[in-house]
Amino acid sequence: MTIEESIIDMGWNFDNSFASLPKVFYSKTKPTPVPTPKLVILNKSLAKNLGLDIEGLESAEGVEILVGNKIIKGALPLAQAYAGHQFGHFTMLGDGRAILLGEHITPKGDRLDIQLKGAGKTPYSRSGDGRAALGPMLREYIISEAMNGLKIPTTRSLAVLLTGKEVWRETKLPGAILVRVATSHLRVGTFEYISNWGSEEDLKILADYTIKRHFPNINLANNPYLELLNAVIKSQAQLIAKWQLVGFIHGVMNTDNMAISGETIDYGPCAFMDTYDPKTVFSSIDLSGRYSYKNQPAIGKWNLMRFAHTLIPLIDKNQDRSIGIIQDAISNFTDIFQSYWLDGMRAKLGIFNKEKKDESIVKRLLELMEKNRADFTITFRDLSQNKVSSHENDLYSTREFIQWYKSWQERLARQSETTESSLQLMKNNNPSIIPRNHRVEEALDAAVDNGDFYVMNDLLNALANPYEYSNYQEKYSNPPPCTDKPYMTFCGT
Ligand code: AMP
Ligand code: MG
């Protein structure tokens, strides 16, 4: 099968700035055509925001485009080169099964990458088949859209399509492609790659490109590369604080899975925590708990150090001075993170102003939640609805909790806002639902095993508005039935 260029205008508007970068950044690679593509889910509200014609996308020609059988007019498909520290070890990677079609410019003028994940082999595929299975692609669709509903920066999912070709994992599975939308796919690993295999000029080109694309407000007159580092530190601190505040565990925070834009990227073995336990880790391959819930901020900082390292030649001509500067910048991460996290926790507890002892109020609650194995989301949801009678949860009838509750109420009484506004602030910051693992699995089973997408669509509708406290959300908010087996996730390959 040969690839032809589509001439139908569906609202696509490509402009490929990444493709104009030096050749070391990528390999021009086209998607490998698939036999019988079928659209299984299209994100209509995202398509509308992108200025795309929904009927066009759903047409036979639209599907051929979304699956990579036809190339959108103006697109310049390529696989991006990158490296990464995987579980601490440095490796050369690159898009092994994803192809960037290029950048779509939305009617509002936003520049967004359109990437096909699972679109066939690339020069970076190593021993992989370049393909993806339906289950993991739908899982990324659900979790990324849930993150967007939770107002957490994330790559988005425009569509999932069946390829008509099976893939072999441990068994035969239906093959699929995810159409991913991102403000860019620049990763910490992109900088690591250029720093190792490109020239200093290439590195400067990458840094300048990143500033222009993501941080246009950086004052070029100062030290722009130090400002870039500070901006990335800030956006990562903010992102990871948001993860912690909803109990999200990324699962594989390798440097190739950390986007410079500050969006959550690469949903592999990620999951949301039910019972509050800071040691929670879901990924079956994370035997040492490197990427556990409580380690996420520290790993974020470690990854940022890898990023900072690549900038040494750009920040100061004197290497020793440059190293001193980046160490100072990175050492600020902990305070910046802590400040975002504490502000977020204050909002989760209905606190508007700042008092010195706020942190101890938050920490005491978390301690009691851990000790009593309370559900993270439900505890904050109950507090937001003032539903803390003892029958709701064992935690609420303990003497320690009753004491904590009293000190929290006294704290709230010391601010001028009304109880109603506190409860509203809490509802705006405590999701009534999260994509519970058992609900996600139920939706995936129905879709993958039976071709039934009703369960998934219903779940997605609820997850689109997680800060609403309606009956619709309520039905999805229960924790999983008790089980002895810990929930395990597997890399989305
Ligand atoms: P991930 O664990 O998804 O972040 O992927 C790590 C690396 O493995 C990236 O370079 C991917 O592009 C590559 N990769 C993952 N799955 C496949 C596959 N089935 N075929 C080729 N490359 C893959
Ligand atoms: Mg990855």
Coordinates of C-alpha atoms and ligand atoms in Angstrom, one line a residue:
M1 CA 0.0 0.0 0.0
T2 CA 1.4 3.4 -0.8
I3 CA 0.6 6.6 1.1
E4 CA -1.1 9.4 -0.8
E5 CA -1.8 12.9 0.4
S6 CA -5.3 13.8 1.3
I7 CA -6.7 16.8 -0.4
I8 CA -10.0 17.2 1.5
D9 CA -10.0 20.1 3.9
M10 CA -11.3 19.0 7.3
G11 CA -10.0 22.0 9.1
W12 CA -6.5 20.7 9.4
N13 CA -4.0 23.6 9.3
F14 CA -0.4 22.4 9.4
D15 CA 2.7 24.3 10.0
N16 CA 5.7 22.2 10.9
S17 CA 8.3 24.1 12.9
F18 CA 9.9 21.0 14.4
A19 CA 10.6 19.7 10.9
S20 CA 12.7 22.8 10.2
L21 CA 15.1 22.0 13.0
P22 CA 18.5 20.3 12.2
K23 CA 18.3 16.7 10.9
V24 CA 19.9 15.3 14.1
F25 CA 16.5 16.0 15.9
Y26 CA 14.4 13.5 13.9
S27 CA 14.1 11.0 11.1
K28 CA 11.6 11.6 8.4
T29 CA 9.3 8.5 8.7
K30 CA 5.9 7.9 7.4
P31 CA 3.2 5.8 9.1
T32 CA 3.0 2.2 7.9
P33 CA -0.4 1.7 6.3
V34 CA -2.9 -0.6 8.0
P35 CA -5.4 -2.9 6.3
T36 CA -8.8 -2.1 7.7
P37 CA -8.9 1.0 9.9
K38 CA -12.0 1.6 12.1
L39 CA -12.7 4.6 14.3
V40 CA -13.7 3.4 17.8
I41 CA -13.7 6.7 19.7
L42 CA -13.5 10.3 18.6
N43 CA -13.2 13.2 21.1
K44 CA -15.8 15.5 19.6
S45 CA -15.4 18.4 22.0
L46 CA -11.6 18.4 21.5
A47 CA -12.1 18.1 17.7
K48 CA -14.4 21.1 17.8
N49 CA -11.8 23.1 19.8
L50 CA -9.2 22.2 17.3
G51 CA -11.4 23.6 14.5
L52 CA -11.8 20.2 12.9
D53 CA -14.9 19.1 11.0
I54 CA -16.3 16.1 12.9
E55 CA -18.2 14.6 10.0
G56 CA -15.1 14.9 7.9
L57 CA -13.0 13.1 10.6
E58 CA -15.6 10.3 10.8
S59 CA -15.8 9.9 7.0
A60 CA -13.8 7.1 5.3
E61 CA -11.2 9.7 4.2
G62 CA -11.0 11.2 7.7
V63 CA -10.4 7.7 9.2
E64 CA -7.6 7.0 6.6
I65 CA -6.0 10.2 7.8
L66 CA -6.3 9.5 11.5
V67 CA -4.8 6.1 11.1
G68 CA -1.9 7.3 8.9
N69 CA -2.9 5.6 5.6
K70 CA -3.2 9.1 4.1
I71 CA -1.1 12.1 5.0
I72 CA -2.9 15.3 5.8
K73 CA -2.1 18.1 3.3
G74 CA 0.8 20.1 4.7
A75 CA 2.0 17.5 7.2
L76 CA 5.6 16.4 7.3
P77 CA 5.6 13.1 9.2
L78 CA 8.7 12.3 11.3
A79 CA 9.9 10.3 14.3
Q80 CA 11.5 12.4 17.0
A81 CA 14.9 11.5 18.5
Y82 CA 15.3 11.5 22.2
A83 CA 17.2 9.8 25.0
G84 CA 16.2 9.2 28.6
H85 CA 17.2 8.0 32.0
Q86 CA 15.0 4.9 32.5
F87 CA 14.9 3.9 36.1
G88 CA 18.1 5.9 36.5
H89 CA 20.0 4.4 33.5
F90 CA 20.8 6.5 30.5
T91 CA 19.6 5.1 27.1
M92 CA 19.1 6.2 23.5
L93 CA 15.4 6.0 22.7
G94 CA 13.4 8.0 20.2
D95 CA 9.8 7.6 18.9
G96 CA 9.8 3.8 18.4
R97 CA 6.1 3.6 17.6
A98 CA 4.9 7.1 17.3
I99 CA 4.9 9.4 14.3
L100 CA 4.6 13.1 14.6
L101 CA 2.5 14.3 11.7
G102 CA 3.3 17.9 12.4
E103 CA 1.8 20.9 14.2
H104 CA -1.8 21.9 13.7
I105 CA -2.6 25.6 14.2
T106 CA -6.1 25.9 15.9
P107 CA -8.5 28.7 15.0
K108 CA -7.4 30.4 18.2
G109 CA -3.8 30.3 17.0
D110 CA -2.5 27.6 19.3
R111 CA 0.2 25.3 17.9
L112 CA -0.4 21.7 18.8
D113 CA 1.5 18.5 17.9
I114 CA -0.6 15.8 16.2
Q115 CA 1.0 12.4 16.8
L116 CA 0.0 8.9 15.9
K117 CA 1.0 6.4 18.6
G118 CA 1.3 2.9 17.3
A119 CA 1.7 4.0 13.7
G120 CA 4.5 1.5 12.7
K121 CA 8.2 1.0 12.9
T122 CA 10.7 3.9 12.9
P123 CA 14.5 4.0 12.9
Y124 CA 14.2 4.2 16.7
S125 CA 12.0 1.0 17.1
R126 CA 14.9 -1.2 18.3
S127 CA 13.3 -4.7 18.7
G128 CA 9.8 -3.3 19.0
D129 CA 7.0 -3.8 16.4
G130 CA 6.1 -0.1 16.3
R131 CA 2.5 -1.0 17.2
A132 CA 0.2 -0.6 20.1
A133 CA -2.7 -2.7 21.4
L134 CA -6.3 -1.4 21.8
G135 CA -6.5 -1.8 25.6
P136 CA -3.5 0.5 26.5
M137 CA -4.5 3.1 23.9
L138 CA -8.0 3.3 25.3
R139 CA -6.5 3.4 28.8
E140 CA -4.4 6.4 27.8
Y141 CA -7.5 8.0 26.2
I142 CA -9.5 7.6 29.5
I143 CA -6.8 8.7 31.9
S144 CA -5.6 11.7 29.8
E145 CA -9.2 13.0 29.4
A146 CA -9.8 12.4 33.1
M147 CA -6.7 14.5 33.9
N148 CA -8.0 17.2 31.6
G149 CA -11.3 17.2 33.5
L150 CA -9.4 17.5 36.7
K151 CA -7.7 20.6 35.3
I152 CA -4.3 19.0 35.3
P153 CA -2.0 19.9 32.3
T154 CA -1.9 16.9 30.0
T155 CA -1.5 15.7 26.5
R156 CA -5.0 15.0 25.0
S157 CA -6.5 12.2 23.1
L158 CA -8.3 13.0 19.9
A159 CA -9.2 9.5 18.7
V160 CA -8.5 5.8 19.0
L161 CA -8.7 3.6 15.8
L162 CA -8.4 -0.1 15.3
T163 CA -5.9 -1.0 12.6
G164 CA -7.4 -4.3 11.6
K165 CA -4.1 -6.0 12.3
E166 CA -3.4 -7.9 15.5
V167 CA -0.3 -7.4 17.6
W168 CA 1.5 -10.0 19.6
R169 CA 2.2 -9.3 23.3
E170 CA 1.8 -12.2 25.6
T171 CA -1.1 -13.2 23.5
K172 CA -2.7 -11.9 20.3
L173 CA -4.4 -8.5 20.8
P174 CA -6.3 -6.1 18.5
G175 CA -3.9 -3.4 17.2
A176 CA -4.8 0.2 17.6
I177 CA -3.5 3.8 17.1
L178 CA -4.0 6.7 19.4
V179 CA -4.1 10.2 17.9
R180 CA -2.4 12.3 20.6
V181 CA -2.5 16.1 20.8
A182 CA 0.2 17.9 22.8
T183 CA 1.5 21.5 23.1
S184 CA 4.7 19.7 22.1
H185 CA 6.5 16.4 22.5
L186 CA 9.8 18.1 23.7
R187 CA 11.0 16.0 26.6
V188 CA 13.8 16.2 29.1
G189 CA 15.1 13.3 27.1
T190 CA 15.1 15.5 23.9
F191 CA 17.7 17.8 25.6
E192 CA 19.6 14.8 26.8
Y193 CA 19.8 13.4 23.3
I194 CA 21.0 16.7 21.7
S195 CA 23.4 17.3 24.6
N196 CA 25.0 13.9 23.9
W197 CA 24.7 13.5 20.1
G198 CA 24.2 17.0 18.8
S199 CA 26.6 20.0 18.7
E200 CA 26.6 22.9 21.1
E201 CA 24.9 24.9 18.3
D202 CA 22.2 22.2 18.0
L203 CA 21.6 22.5 21.8
K204 CA 21.3 26.3 21.5
I205 CA 18.8 25.8 18.6
L206 CA 16.8 23.4 20.8
A207 CA 16.8 25.8 23.8
D208 CA 15.8 28.8 21.7
Y209 CA 13.1 26.8 20.0
T210 CA 11.7 25.7 23.4
I211 CA 11.7 29.2 24.7
K212 CA 9.9 30.5 21.6
R213 CA 7.3 27.7 21.7
H214 CA 6.6 27.4 25.4
F215 CA 8.0 30.3 27.3
P216 CA 7.7 33.3 25.0
N217 CA 7.8 35.7 28.0
I218 CA 11.3 34.9 28.9
N219 CA 13.4 38.0 28.7
L220 CA 16.1 37.3 26.2
A221 CA 18.2 40.1 27.5
N222 CA 18.9 38.3 30.8
N223 CA 20.3 34.8 30.9
P224 CA 17.5 33.2 28.8
Y225 CA 18.8 29.6 29.4
L226 CA 18.8 30.1 33.2
E227 CA 15.3 31.5 32.9
L228 CA 14.3 28.5 30.8
L229 CA 15.5 26.2 33.5
N230 CA 13.7 28.2 36.2
A231 CA 10.5 28.2 34.1
V232 CA 10.7 24.4 33.6
I233 CA 11.4 23.9 37.3
K234 CA 8.3 25.9 38.2
S235 CA 6.0 24.2 35.7
Q236 CA 7.1 20.7 36.9
A237 CA 6.7 21.7 40.5
Q238 CA 3.2 22.9 39.8
L239 CA 2.4 19.7 37.8
I240 CA 3.6 17.2 40.3
A241 CA 1.9 19.2 43.1
K242 CA -1.4 18.7 41.2
W243 CA -0.7 15.0 40.8
Q244 CA -0.1 14.7 44.6
L245 CA -3.3 16.6 45.3
V246 CA -5.5 14.1 43.5
G247 CA -3.5 10.9 44.3
F248 CA -2.3 10.4 40.7
I249 CA 0.7 8.1 40.3
H250 CA 2.5 8.4 36.9
G251 CA 4.3 5.1 37.4
V252 CA 7.2 5.6 35.0
M253 CA 8.7 9.0 35.5
N254 CA 11.7 8.4 33.3
T255 CA 13.3 11.6 31.9
D256 CA 11.9 10.6 28.4
N257 CA 8.4 10.7 29.9
M258 CA 8.8 14.3 31.3
A259 CA 7.5 16.9 29.0
I260 CA 9.2 20.3 29.0
S261 CA 5.8 22.0 28.5
G262 CA 4.7 20.9 32.0
E263 CA 2.0 18.5 30.6
T264 CA 1.5 15.0 31.9
I265 CA 2.7 12.7 29.1
D266 CA 3.0 9.0 28.4
Y267 CA 0.3 7.2 30.3
G268 CA 1.7 3.7 30.7
P269 CA 1.4 2.1 34.1
C270 CA -0.2 5.1 35.8
A271 CA -3.1 4.9 38.2
F272 CA -5.0 6.8 40.9
M273 CA -4.6 5.8 44.5
D274 CA -7.6 4.5 46.4
T275 CA -6.6 4.0 50.0
Y276 CA -4.2 6.7 51.2
D277 CA -0.7 5.1 51.4
P278 CA 2.3 7.2 50.4
K279 CA 4.2 4.1 49.5
T280 CA 1.7 3.1 46.8
V281 CA 3.2 1.9 43.6
F282 CA 1.2 0.2 40.8
S283 CA 3.7 -0.6 38.1
S284 CA 4.6 -4.3 37.9
I285 CA 8.2 -3.4 36.9
D286 CA 8.8 -0.8 39.6
L287 CA 10.1 -3.4 42.1
S288 CA 12.0 -0.8 44.3
G289 CA 9.2 1.7 44.5
R290 CA 11.3 4.3 42.7
Y291 CA 8.2 5.9 41.2
S292 CA 5.9 5.5 44.3
Y293 CA 3.4 8.3 45.2
K294 CA 5.6 9.8 47.9
N295 CA 8.7 9.7 45.7
Q296 CA 7.2 11.7 42.8
P297 CA 8.4 15.2 43.9
A298 CA 12.0 13.9 44.6
I299 CA 12.1 12.1 41.2
G300 CA 10.8 15.3 39.6
K301 CA 13.8 17.1 41.1
W302 CA 16.2 14.4 40.0
N303 CA 14.9 14.6 36.4
L304 CA 15.2 18.3 36.5
M305 CA 18.8 18.0 37.4
R306 CA 19.3 15.8 34.3
F307 CA 17.7 18.6 32.3
A308 CA 19.8 21.3 34.0
H309 CA 22.9 19.4 33.2
T310 CA 22.3 19.6 29.5
L311 CA 22.1 23.4 29.8
I312 CA 25.5 23.8 31.4
P313 CA 27.3 25.0 28.3
L314 CA 24.6 27.5 27.6
I315 CA 24.2 29.1 31.0
D316 CA 27.7 30.3 31.5
K317 CA 30.9 29.9 29.5
N318 CA 32.7 29.1 32.8
Q319 CA 31.7 25.5 33.5
D320 CA 32.2 25.7 37.3
R321 CA 30.2 28.8 37.5
S322 CA 27.5 27.3 35.4
I323 CA 27.3 24.2 37.6
G324 CA 27.0 26.4 40.7
I325 CA 24.1 28.3 39.0
I326 CA 22.2 25.2 38.1
Q327 CA 22.6 23.7 41.5
D328 CA 21.2 26.8 43.1
A329 CA 18.3 26.8 40.7
I330 CA 17.5 23.1 41.3
S331 CA 17.7 23.5 45.1
N332 CA 14.7 25.9 44.8
F333 CA 12.5 23.0 43.5
T334 CA 11.6 21.7 46.9
D335 CA 10.3 25.0 48.2
I336 CA 8.5 25.8 45.0
F337 CA 6.8 22.4 45.0
Q338 CA 6.0 22.7 48.7
S339 CA 4.4 26.0 48.2
Y340 CA 2.1 24.8 45.4
W341 CA 1.3 21.7 47.3
L342 CA 0.4 23.5 50.5
D343 CA -1.7 26.1 48.7
G344 CA -3.5 23.2 47.0
M345 CA -4.0 21.4 50.3
R346 CA -5.3 24.6 51.9
A347 CA -7.9 24.8 49.1
K348 CA -8.8 21.2 49.6
L349 CA -9.5 22.0 53.3
G350 CA -11.5 25.2 52.5
I351 CA -8.7 27.5 53.8
F352 CA -8.4 30.9 52.1
N353 CA -5.6 32.7 53.9
K354 CA -2.2 31.5 55.2
E355 CA -1.3 30.6 58.7
K356 CA 2.0 29.1 59.9
K357 CA 0.4 26.0 61.4
D358 CA -1.6 25.1 58.2
E359 CA 1.0 22.5 57.2
S360 CA 0.7 20.7 60.5
I361 CA -3.1 20.5 60.2
V362 CA -2.7 19.0 56.7
K363 CA 0.0 16.6 57.8
R364 CA -2.0 15.4 60.8
L365 CA -5.0 14.6 58.6
L366 CA -2.9 12.7 56.2
E367 CA -1.3 10.8 59.1
L368 CA -4.7 9.8 60.4
M369 CA -5.9 8.8 56.9
E370 CA -2.8 6.6 56.5
K371 CA -3.2 5.0 59.9
N372 CA -6.9 4.2 59.3
R373 CA -6.5 3.2 55.7
A374 CA -9.0 5.9 54.5
D375 CA -9.7 6.4 50.9
F376 CA -7.9 9.5 49.6
T377 CA -10.6 10.9 47.3
I378 CA -13.6 10.0 49.5
T379 CA -12.2 11.5 52.7
F380 CA -11.8 14.9 51.0
R381 CA -15.1 14.5 49.3
D382 CA -16.8 13.8 52.6
L383 CA -15.2 16.8 54.2
S384 CA -16.4 19.0 51.3
Q385 CA -19.9 17.8 52.0
N386 CA -19.6 18.0 55.7
K387 CA -20.4 14.3 55.8
V388 CA -18.2 13.0 58.6
S389 CA -20.7 11.0 60.7
S390 CA -19.1 7.8 62.0
H391 CA -21.0 5.4 59.7
E392 CA -19.4 7.0 56.6
N393 CA -15.9 5.8 57.4
D394 CA -14.1 4.2 60.4
L395 CA -11.7 7.1 60.5
Y396 CA -14.4 9.6 61.5
S397 CA -15.3 7.9 64.8
T398 CA -11.7 7.8 66.1
R399 CA -10.9 10.1 69.0
E400 CA -7.9 11.4 67.1
F401 CA -9.9 12.4 64.1
I402 CA -12.6 14.1 66.3
Q403 CA -9.8 16.1 67.8
W404 CA -8.3 17.0 64.4
Y405 CA -11.8 18.0 63.1
K406 CA -12.1 20.4 66.0
S407 CA -8.8 22.1 65.4
W408 CA -9.6 22.3 61.7
Q409 CA -13.0 24.0 62.4
E410 CA -11.2 26.4 64.7
R411 CA -8.8 27.2 61.9
L412 CA -11.7 27.9 59.5
A413 CA -13.4 30.1 62.1
R414 CA -10.2 32.3 62.1
Q415 CA -10.9 33.4 58.5
S416 CA -13.4 35.9 57.3
E417 CA -15.1 33.8 54.6
T418 CA -18.4 32.0 55.3
T419 CA -18.7 28.3 55.8
E420 CA -20.6 28.1 52.5
S421 CA -17.7 29.7 50.6
S422 CA -15.2 27.3 52.3
L423 CA -17.3 24.3 51.3
Q424 CA -17.5 25.7 47.7
L425 CA -13.7 26.1 47.6
M426 CA -13.4 22.5 48.8
K427 CA -15.8 21.2 46.2
N428 CA -13.8 23.1 43.5
N429 CA -10.6 21.4 44.6
N430 CA -11.7 17.9 45.7
P431 CA -12.9 15.8 42.8
S432 CA -16.1 13.8 43.6
I433 CA -14.7 11.2 41.2
I434 CA -11.4 10.0 39.8
P435 CA -10.9 7.2 37.2
R436 CA -11.0 4.4 39.7
N437 CA -8.9 1.4 38.6
H438 CA -11.8 -1.0 38.8
R439 CA -14.0 1.3 36.8
V440 CA -11.4 1.8 34.1
E441 CA -10.8 -2.0 33.9
E442 CA -14.5 -2.6 33.6
A443 CA -14.8 -0.1 30.7
L444 CA -11.7 -1.6 29.0
D445 CA -13.0 -5.1 29.3
A446 CA -16.4 -4.2 27.8
A447 CA -14.7 -2.3 24.9
V448 CA -11.8 -4.8 24.1
D449 CA -13.6 -8.1 24.8
N450 CA -17.1 -7.3 23.7
G451 CA -16.8 -4.2 21.4
D452 CA -19.2 -2.5 23.8
F453 CA -18.2 1.2 24.2
Y454 CA -21.2 2.2 26.2
V455 CA -19.5 1.6 29.6
M456 CA -16.5 3.6 28.6
N457 CA -18.5 6.5 27.1
D458 CA -20.6 6.7 30.3
L459 CA -17.5 6.8 32.4
L460 CA -15.9 9.4 30.2
N461 CA -19.0 11.6 30.5
A462 CA -18.8 11.5 34.3
L463 CA -15.0 12.1 34.3
A464 CA -15.4 15.2 32.2
N465 CA -16.8 17.1 35.2
P466 CA -15.1 15.6 38.3
Y467 CA -15.8 18.7 40.4
E468 CA -19.5 18.3 40.1
Y469 CA -21.3 16.6 43.0
S470 CA -24.3 15.1 41.1
N471 CA -25.8 11.6 41.3
Y472 CA -24.1 10.8 38.0
Q473 CA -20.7 11.4 39.6
E474 CA -21.8 9.7 42.8
K475 CA -22.4 6.3 41.0
Y476 CA -18.7 6.3 40.0
S477 CA -17.2 7.3 43.3
N478 CA -17.2 4.1 45.3
P479 CA -13.9 2.5 46.1
P480 CA -13.2 -0.9 44.7
P481 CA -14.6 -4.0 46.5
C482 CA -12.2 -5.3 49.1
T483 CA -9.5 -7.5 47.6
D484 CA -6.3 -9.0 48.9
K485 CA -4.5 -8.5 45.6
P486 CA -2.8 -5.1 45.1
Y487 CA -3.8 -3.4 41.8
M488 CA -1.0 -3.8 39.3
T489 CA -0.4 -1.9 36.0
F490 CA 1.7 -3.0 33.1
C491 CA 3.6 -0.9 30.6
G492 CA 1.3 0.2 27.8
T493 CA 3.1 -1.6 25.0
Ligands
AMP1 P1 7.5 4.1 27.0 O1 7.8 3.1 28.0 O2 6.2 4.0 26.4 O3 7.9 5.5 27.5 O4 8.5 3.8 25.8 C1 9.9 3.8 26.0 C2 10.5 3.6 24.6 O5 10.2 2.4 24.0 C3 10.1 4.7 23.6 O6 11.3 5.0 22.9 C4 9.1 4.1 22.8 O7 8.9 4.7 21.6 C5 9.6 2.7 22.7 N1 8.5 1.7 22.5 C6 7.6 1.3 23.3 N2 6.8 0.3 22.7 C7 7.3 0.1 21.5 C8 6.9 -0.8 20.4 N3 5.9 -1.6 20.5 N4 7.7 -0.7 19.3 C9 8.7 0.1 19.2 N5 9.1 1.0 20.2 C10 8.4 1.0 21.3
MG2 MG 7.6 7.2 26.8

